[in-house]
Amino acid sequence: MPKSSALACICALLAAISCSRKDPPAEATVVHQEQPYAGMASVVRTNDHKLTGQLLKGFHQVEQGSWRWTEKQFSVALKIPATGRPSALRLQFALSPAVLARLGPVSLAATVNGVALPPETYPQAGQQVYRREIPAAALTGAIARADFQLDKALPPGNTDKRELAVIVTSVGLEAM
Amino acid sequence: MKPQSEPGSLLRILYWTLPSLLCLLVFYRGLLCWFQQDDFSWLTLEVHSTSDFWRMLLEPRAQGTIRPWSERFFFIVFRKLFGLNAFPYRLFVFLTQVANLVLLTALARRILGDRLAAVLMAMVWGLNIALLIPMAWTAAYNQILCSFFYLSALLLFVRHVETGRWRYYWWQWAVFLLGFGALETIVAYPLVLLAYCLCLARVHTWKTLPLMVPAALYAGLHIWVIQRASAGPYAFHMDGSLFHTLGRYWARALGPLPLSQVVPIGQLAALALAIALTVAWIAAMAWAGPKERRVAVFGLAWFLVALAPVLPLRDHLQDYYLTIPAIGLALAVAAAWRAAPRWAAAMWLLVYWGCSVAFLQQGIRTYYERSQAVRRFLAGVQEIRAVHPDKTILLAGVEDALFYGVIHDEGFRVAGVRNVYLAPTNEGITPRPELRPVSDFQLPARATLDALEQGLAVVYEASGGRLRNITSWYTALASALLRPTPPRRVSVGEPRLEAQLGPGWHEIQGYHRWMGRRAELRLAGPQSPTDRLRLQAIHSEHPNAGPARLTVSVNGLRLGSVVIRDHRSGEHVFSLPAALVGVPEITVTFEIDRTFRAPQDDRDLGLAFGVVELI
């Protein structure tokens, strides 16, 4: 068989395979039924998938089923407790030894509904808590927005392309 | 140098197919990849008329590129034939690569005069790290197709040198010229050919000179006509950084550096391994005879010349830019194979393939899984549209991979799903300054609140690989966090933003909307004196249309007047009067000096608009 005919046969065969091969439908997972509306929470554990929507910005995926890395800036929406008592913002997090070794002590500041809270510097690795009383003027309405800002973070690298700052387990508003 | 005597037919078949079989073995997941990112931009191309077709084929697109064969024609024809079935697209890419590997083997046999070295060369190139993206992502087909033109043209020239027949030389010309439709880097082909002649066929050197003419014309046209970015990743840096960039590309092409991205060996160790591979290659060259040295110099020249067009892109290093230069690297390696002791050459190749295959297998799996996630996400949004045919769909919790993999490049449009937006609180996406801002894809706060309040929107959260209806929950969140502020950006073709339009607009048509002689819309007021008004008008190619003078005013203050005469003159930016700074909402008025009517359409048509926004 001449080479050109063989080539034409191969092309025709491949075209036929292409045309006859049905694209299998993609299996999408869509949950149309809303979960019973439990409302928003005042305290959000970052591994709670039901409350993921309250993590507005700057959180990475859940790791080991219990915590999330954050970026340098991260934000969360929190239900304001209806206790009538003064509230505090509480962030429970860990400072990684690797981050501390590369960046040195890190400072964390926060705002609640735009009202700034005093920052704090963390010179040691390990479990940490950032807790600040919130002025009553910042807590009007039903839901508050808390924005956190660190002064430094590990930039995206070759092995991990994420910006990494602290490891957060929970964040919330609590009565004083 | 003539090839050695041919083996039996079975061995011959194995010989010619071995590089392709290895390619299939390593890249088979690439054959099953679905669309992602820029693929969607090409899939949105719709041809409505002959002039449309030619314009789409030849008009400069992203970063001023013109690649009719490898991008526009390829996607337009395959979309028409196969729709969104990605397999035929991928199969075609693979077939082109198979052709490349056969061409490269044939070329290497002629240049090296060694069957084994030739097939090894094809395997060195075929498994180079540069091939990852072209073999996984259809939008990078341009690299594979341009390689085809390079290899075909050079093989034809070598045949001309061997036989003295001029028809090979003229066919080479034709292939070279066609290559301009695949990728701009074909412009370096005459220099590659010059290097070949200087190293291996000196008496034919003069024949390369005529090819310089179209290359120089194309390069000149590209430099003078197409506007270069002065900042950002596509900015040119013609300084000492060129050498640094070259060094980084060389180190990556050898494999250990990319390997350090997927295996915890550390960058320093990877760099040391890359240096060791380079030193071993230099040592082999010290042993080599003059013929091998000339081949190696030609290979290095190929690497350098083919990479030269992208070396000034200091801040945009991409492995796939190495696709064509890596052919030169493979040639240099094959020359060393002939010169070095067999055991040393085998060790070198084992290290090289060990690094590249480990990287490629991990990379191709990542691309495959990402493309399948994109596919499931789009199918999920299509399903939501089927369940809620008349509602606006808001997506919360969308992360970088899905945003840049689908939404940014109009994946919803390709899938035929309209009226889908990111929720305005979806802030978790990393902005990329060189790309459109995330806010362009969010439904503004006011429209979100209106739609939720009236029950005209559903909200789904996209996280953990699924879409979950969170409408009630999100309605509570939005009513607490969002303020009904007016938007800074209005796409007049979006149904959910109709409330921002004043009188004078016709119904939505496609993704835009026609105005009559005069029309109004409302935007947020400027927040600073540097805010400007940007508009995108769409010129009609209807013969009755003709040029139109558009006058723009804000709150009764005239900003200026512009003439829109073709599709290139539709975008304009106007400064805003300082007096408007701090005004909560402004009314923008458009007036046009002529209207026209299309057959069987009794509307007075002024101009069509896409987006009006503050920047």
mmCIF file of N, CA, C and O in Angstrom, chain B residues 12-60:
data_model
loop_
_atom_site.group_PDB
_atom_site.id
_atom_site.type_symbol
_atom_site.label_atom_id
_atom_site.label_comp_id
_atom_site.label_asym_id
_atom_site.label_seq_id
_atom_site.Cartn_x
_atom_site.Cartn_y
_atom_site.Cartn_z
ATOM 1 N N ARG B 12 11.941 -2.149 12.717
ATOM 2 C CA ARG B 12 11.835 -0.801 12.146
ATOM 3 C C ARG B 12 10.593 -0.088 12.692
ATOM 4 O O ARG B 12 10.631 1.076 13.057
ATOM 5 N N ILE B 13 9.493 -0.849 12.742
ATOM 6 C CA ILE B 13 8.255 -0.254 13.285
ATOM 7 C C ILE B 13 8.469 0.148 14.737
ATOM 8 O O ILE B 13 8.119 1.251 15.156
ATOM 9 N N LEU B 14 9.100 -0.766 15.496
ATOM 10 C CA LEU B 14 9.360 -0.482 16.906
ATOM 11 C C LEU B 14 10.258 0.751 17.038
ATOM 12 O O LEU B 14 10.032 1.623 17.885
ATOM 13 N N TYR B 15 11.240 0.804 16.177
ATOM 14 C CA TYR B 15 12.195 1.909 16.211
ATOM 15 C C TYR B 15 11.472 3.254 16.031
ATOM 16 O O TYR B 15 11.683 4.193 16.793
ATOM 17 N N TRP B 16 10.610 3.313 15.041
ATOM 18 C CA TRP B 16 9.956 4.587 14.730
ATOM 19 C C TRP B 16 8.853 4.937 15.727
ATOM 20 O O TRP B 16 8.489 6.096 15.865
ATOM 21 N N THR B 17 8.310 3.918 16.389
ATOM 22 C CA THR B 17 7.186 4.210 17.295
ATOM 23 C C THR B 17 7.601 4.300 18.764
ATOM 24 O O THR B 17 6.812 4.740 19.590
ATOM 25 N N LEU B 18 8.840 3.878 19.053
ATOM 26 C CA LEU B 18 9.257 3.840 20.455
ATOM 27 C C LEU B 18 9.105 5.207 21.162
ATOM 28 O O LEU B 18 8.501 5.283 22.245
ATOM 29 N N PRO B 19 9.615 6.300 20.591
ATOM 30 C CA PRO B 19 9.442 7.598 21.276
ATOM 31 C C PRO B 19 7.967 7.949 21.496
ATOM 32 O O PRO B 19 7.588 8.460 22.547
ATOM 33 N N SER B 20 7.125 7.605 20.505
ATOM 34 C CA SER B 20 5.698 7.926 20.641
ATOM 35 C C SER B 20 5.048 7.067 21.725
ATOM 36 O O SER B 20 4.198 7.545 22.477
ATOM 37 N N LEU B 21 5.447 5.789 21.792
ATOM 38 C CA LEU B 21 4.881 4.910 22.817
ATOM 39 C C LEU B 21 5.267 5.399 24.210
ATOM 40 O O LEU B 21 4.435 5.414 25.125
ATOM 41 N N LEU B 22 6.526 5.828 24.356
ATOM 42 C CA LEU B 22 6.949 6.360 25.655
ATOM 43 C C LEU B 22 6.182 7.638 25.993
ATOM 44 O O LEU B 22 5.778 7.860 27.135
ATOM 45 N N CYS B 23 5.992 8.436 24.971
ATOM 46 C CA CYS B 23 5.235 9.684 25.149
ATOM 47 C C CYS B 23 3.822 9.360 25.647
ATOM 48 O O CYS B 23 3.322 9.979 26.594
ATOM 49 N N LEU B 24 3.207 8.357 25.022
ATOM 50 C CA LEU B 24 1.852 7.966 25.420
ATOM 51 C C LEU B 24 1.854 7.419 26.850
ATOM 52 O O LEU B 24 0.946 7.715 27.640
ATOM 53 N N LEU B 25 2.874 6.653 27.168
ATOM 54 C CA LEU B 25 2.973 6.053 28.500
ATOM 55 C C LEU B 25 3.043 7.135 29.583
ATOM 56 O O LEU B 25 2.401 7.037 30.621
ATOM 57 N N VAL B 26 3.831 8.149 29.327
ATOM 58 C CA VAL B 26 4.028 9.192 30.332
ATOM 59 C C VAL B 26 2.865 10.195 30.336
ATOM 60 O O VAL B 26 2.414 10.644 31.388
ATOM 61 N N PHE B 27 2.361 10.498 29.145
ATOM 62 C CA PHE B 27 1.391 11.590 29.046
ATOM 63 C C PHE B 27 -0.049 11.112 28.849
ATOM 64 O O PHE B 27 -0.901 11.928 28.507
ATOM 65 N N TYR B 28 -0.343 9.817 29.036
ATOM 66 C CA TYR B 28 -1.671 9.338 28.640
ATOM 67 C C TYR B 28 -2.799 10.107 29.326
ATOM 68 O O TYR B 28 -3.878 10.301 28.748
ATOM 69 N N ARG B 29 -2.556 10.595 30.537
ATOM 70 C CA ARG B 29 -3.622 11.356 31.199
ATOM 71 C C ARG B 29 -3.915 12.652 30.443
ATOM 72 O O ARG B 29 -5.022 13.167 30.490
ATOM 73 N N GLY B 30 -2.900 13.155 29.764
ATOM 74 C CA GLY B 30 -3.098 14.376 28.980
ATOM 75 C C GLY B 30 -4.109 14.173 27.863
ATOM 76 O O GLY B 30 -4.789 15.111 27.443
ATOM 77 N N LEU B 31 -4.204 12.926 27.401
ATOM 78 C CA LEU B 31 -5.176 12.606 26.349
ATOM 79 C C LEU B 31 -6.604 12.725 26.884
ATOM 80 O O LEU B 31 -7.546 12.956 26.136
ATOM 81 N N LEU B 32 -6.748 12.571 28.195
ATOM 82 C CA LEU B 32 -8.082 12.581 28.807
ATOM 83 C C LEU B 32 -8.386 13.888 29.537
ATOM 84 O O LEU B 32 -9.423 14.015 30.183
ATOM 85 N N CYS B 33 -7.466 14.848 29.437
ATOM 86 C CA CYS B 33 -7.718 16.144 30.098
ATOM 87 C C CYS B 33 -8.912 16.843 29.460
ATOM 88 O O CYS B 33 -9.145 16.718 28.257
ATOM 89 N N TRP B 34 -9.613 17.601 30.274
ATOM 90 C CA TRP B 34 -10.716 18.409 29.740
ATOM 91 C C TRP B 34 -10.202 19.839 29.547
ATOM 92 O O TRP B 34 -9.011 20.097 29.661
ATOM 93 N N PHE B 35 -11.108 20.755 29.262
ATOM 94 C CA PHE B 35 -10.699 22.138 29.009
ATOM 95 C C PHE B 35 -10.445 22.865 30.328
ATOM 96 O O PHE B 35 -11.022 22.536 31.359
ATOM 97 N N GLN B 36 -9.642 23.899 30.253
ATOM 98 C CA GLN B 36 -9.454 24.775 31.405
ATOM 99 C C GLN B 36 -8.835 26.088 30.955
ATOM 100 O O GLN B 36 -8.267 26.182 29.867
ATOM 101 N N GLN B 37 -8.969 27.082 31.776
ATOM 102 C CA GLN B 37 -8.383 28.412 31.588
ATOM 103 C C GLN B 37 -8.588 28.950 30.165
ATOM 104 O O GLN B 37 -9.693 29.021 29.699
ATOM 105 N N ASP B 38 -7.471 29.304 29.496
ATOM 106 C CA ASP B 38 -7.568 29.978 28.190
ATOM 107 C C ASP B 38 -8.350 29.177 27.149
ATOM 108 O O ASP B 38 -8.835 29.751 26.173
ATOM 109 N N ASP B 39 -8.449 27.866 27.336
ATOM 110 C CA ASP B 39 -9.246 27.075 26.388
ATOM 111 C C ASP B 39 -10.618 27.696 26.206
ATOM 112 O O ASP B 39 -11.146 27.764 25.090
ATOM 113 N N PHE B 40 -11.192 28.167 27.302
ATOM 114 C CA PHE B 40 -12.549 28.703 27.232
ATOM 115 C C PHE B 40 -12.601 29.996 26.409
ATOM 116 O O PHE B 40 -13.575 30.250 25.713
ATOM 117 N N SER B 41 -11.528 30.800 26.505
ATOM 118 C CA SER B 41 -11.495 32.027 25.698
ATOM 119 C C SER B 41 -11.562 31.678 24.219
ATOM 120 O O SER B 41 -12.255 32.336 23.446
ATOM 121 N N TRP B 42 -10.820 30.639 23.823
ATOM 122 C CA TRP B 42 -10.844 30.249 22.404
ATOM 123 C C TRP B 42 -12.166 29.590 22.039
ATOM 124 O O TRP B 42 -12.651 29.731 20.918
ATOM 125 N N LEU B 43 -12.756 28.868 22.994
ATOM 126 C CA LEU B 43 -14.024 28.190 22.694
ATOM 127 C C LEU B 43 -15.186 29.168 22.565
ATOM 128 O O LEU B 43 -16.238 28.820 22.033
ATOM 129 N N THR B 44 -15.011 30.389 23.068
ATOM 130 C CA THR B 44 -16.105 31.366 22.932
ATOM 131 C C THR B 44 -16.147 31.980 21.539
ATOM 132 O O THR B 44 -17.104 32.670 21.212
ATOM 133 N N LEU B 45 -15.115 31.746 20.728
ATOM 134 C CA LEU B 45 -15.086 32.371 19.394
ATOM 135 C C LEU B 45 -16.281 31.888 18.564
ATOM 136 O O LEU B 45 -16.465 30.686 18.388
ATOM 137 N N GLU B 46 -17.066 32.823 18.116
ATOM 138 C CA GLU B 46 -18.221 32.460 17.295
ATOM 139 C C GLU B 46 -18.127 33.208 15.981
ATOM 140 O O GLU B 46 -17.900 34.414 15.961
ATOM 141 N N VAL B 47 -18.299 32.479 14.910
ATOM 142 C CA VAL B 47 -18.203 33.084 13.580
ATOM 143 C C VAL B 47 -19.620 33.319 13.048
ATOM 144 O O VAL B 47 -20.402 32.380 12.953
ATOM 145 N N HIS B 48 -19.932 34.590 12.754
ATOM 146 C CA HIS B 48 -21.260 34.907 12.233
ATOM 147 C C HIS B 48 -21.233 35.268 10.748
ATOM 148 O O HIS B 48 -22.252 35.256 10.090
ATOM 149 N N SER B 49 -20.061 35.654 10.258
ATOM 150 C CA SER B 49 -19.970 36.051 8.854
ATOM 151 C C SER B 49 -18.544 35.802 8.355
ATOM 152 O O SER B 49 -17.645 35.510 9.139
ATOM 153 N N THR B 50 -18.354 35.957 7.051
ATOM 154 C CA THR B 50 -17.022 35.744 6.483
ATOM 155 C C THR B 50 -16.038 36.758 7.038
ATOM 156 O O THR B 50 -14.896 36.426 7.362
ATOM 157 N N SER B 51 -16.505 38.016 7.175
ATOM 158 C CA SER B 51 -15.580 39.038 7.687
ATOM 159 C C SER B 51 -15.214 38.743 9.148
ATOM 160 O O SER B 51 -14.090 38.962 9.577
ATOM 161 N N ASP B 52 -16.208 38.221 9.890
ATOM 162 C CA ASP B 52 -15.956 37.767 11.265
ATOM 163 C C ASP B 52 -14.831 36.752 11.289
ATOM 164 O O ASP B 52 -13.926 36.812 12.110
ATOM 165 N N PHE B 53 -14.950 35.793 10.357
ATOM 166 C CA PHE B 53 -14.001 34.693 10.311
ATOM 167 C C PHE B 53 -12.579 35.212 10.102
ATOM 168 O O PHE B 53 -11.656 34.851 10.826
ATOM 169 N N TRP B 54 -12.417 36.085 9.123
ATOM 170 C CA TRP B 54 -11.075 36.585 8.819
ATOM 171 C C TRP B 54 -10.548 37.454 9.948
ATOM 172 O O TRP B 54 -9.364 37.420 10.267
ATOM 173 N N ARG B 55 -11.468 38.234 10.524
ATOM 174 C CA ARG B 55 -11.037 39.091 11.645
ATOM 175 C C ARG B 55 -10.574 38.224 12.820
ATOM 176 O O ARG B 55 -9.523 38.462 13.393
ATOM 177 N N MET B 56 -11.370 37.210 13.134
ATOM 178 C CA MET B 56 -10.997 36.336 14.256
ATOM 179 C C MET B 56 -9.699 35.588 13.987
ATOM 180 O O MET B 56 -8.918 35.327 14.888
ATOM 181 N N LEU B 57 -9.504 35.253 12.717
ATOM 182 C CA LEU B 57 -8.315 34.490 12.362
ATOM 183 C C LEU B 57 -7.051 35.340 12.469
ATOM 184 O O LEU B 57 -6.000 34.853 12.891
ATOM 185 N N LEU B 58 -7.153 36.604 12.098
ATOM 186 C CA LEU B 58 -5.937 37.400 11.919
ATOM 187 C C LEU B 58 -5.765 38.560 12.883
ATOM 188 O O LEU B 58 -4.684 39.149 12.949
ATOM 189 N N GLU B 59 -6.801 38.881 13.642
ATOM 190 C CA GLU B 59 -6.683 40.024 14.541
ATOM 191 C C GLU B 59 -5.757 39.687 15.715
ATOM 192 O O GLU B 59 -5.888 38.622 16.314
ATOM 193 N N PRO B 60 -4.815 40.590 16.048
ATOM 194 C CA PRO B 60 -3.974 40.316 17.222
ATOM 195 C C PRO B 60 -4.826 40.158 18.475
ATOM 196 O O PRO B 60 -5.748 40.933 18.705
#
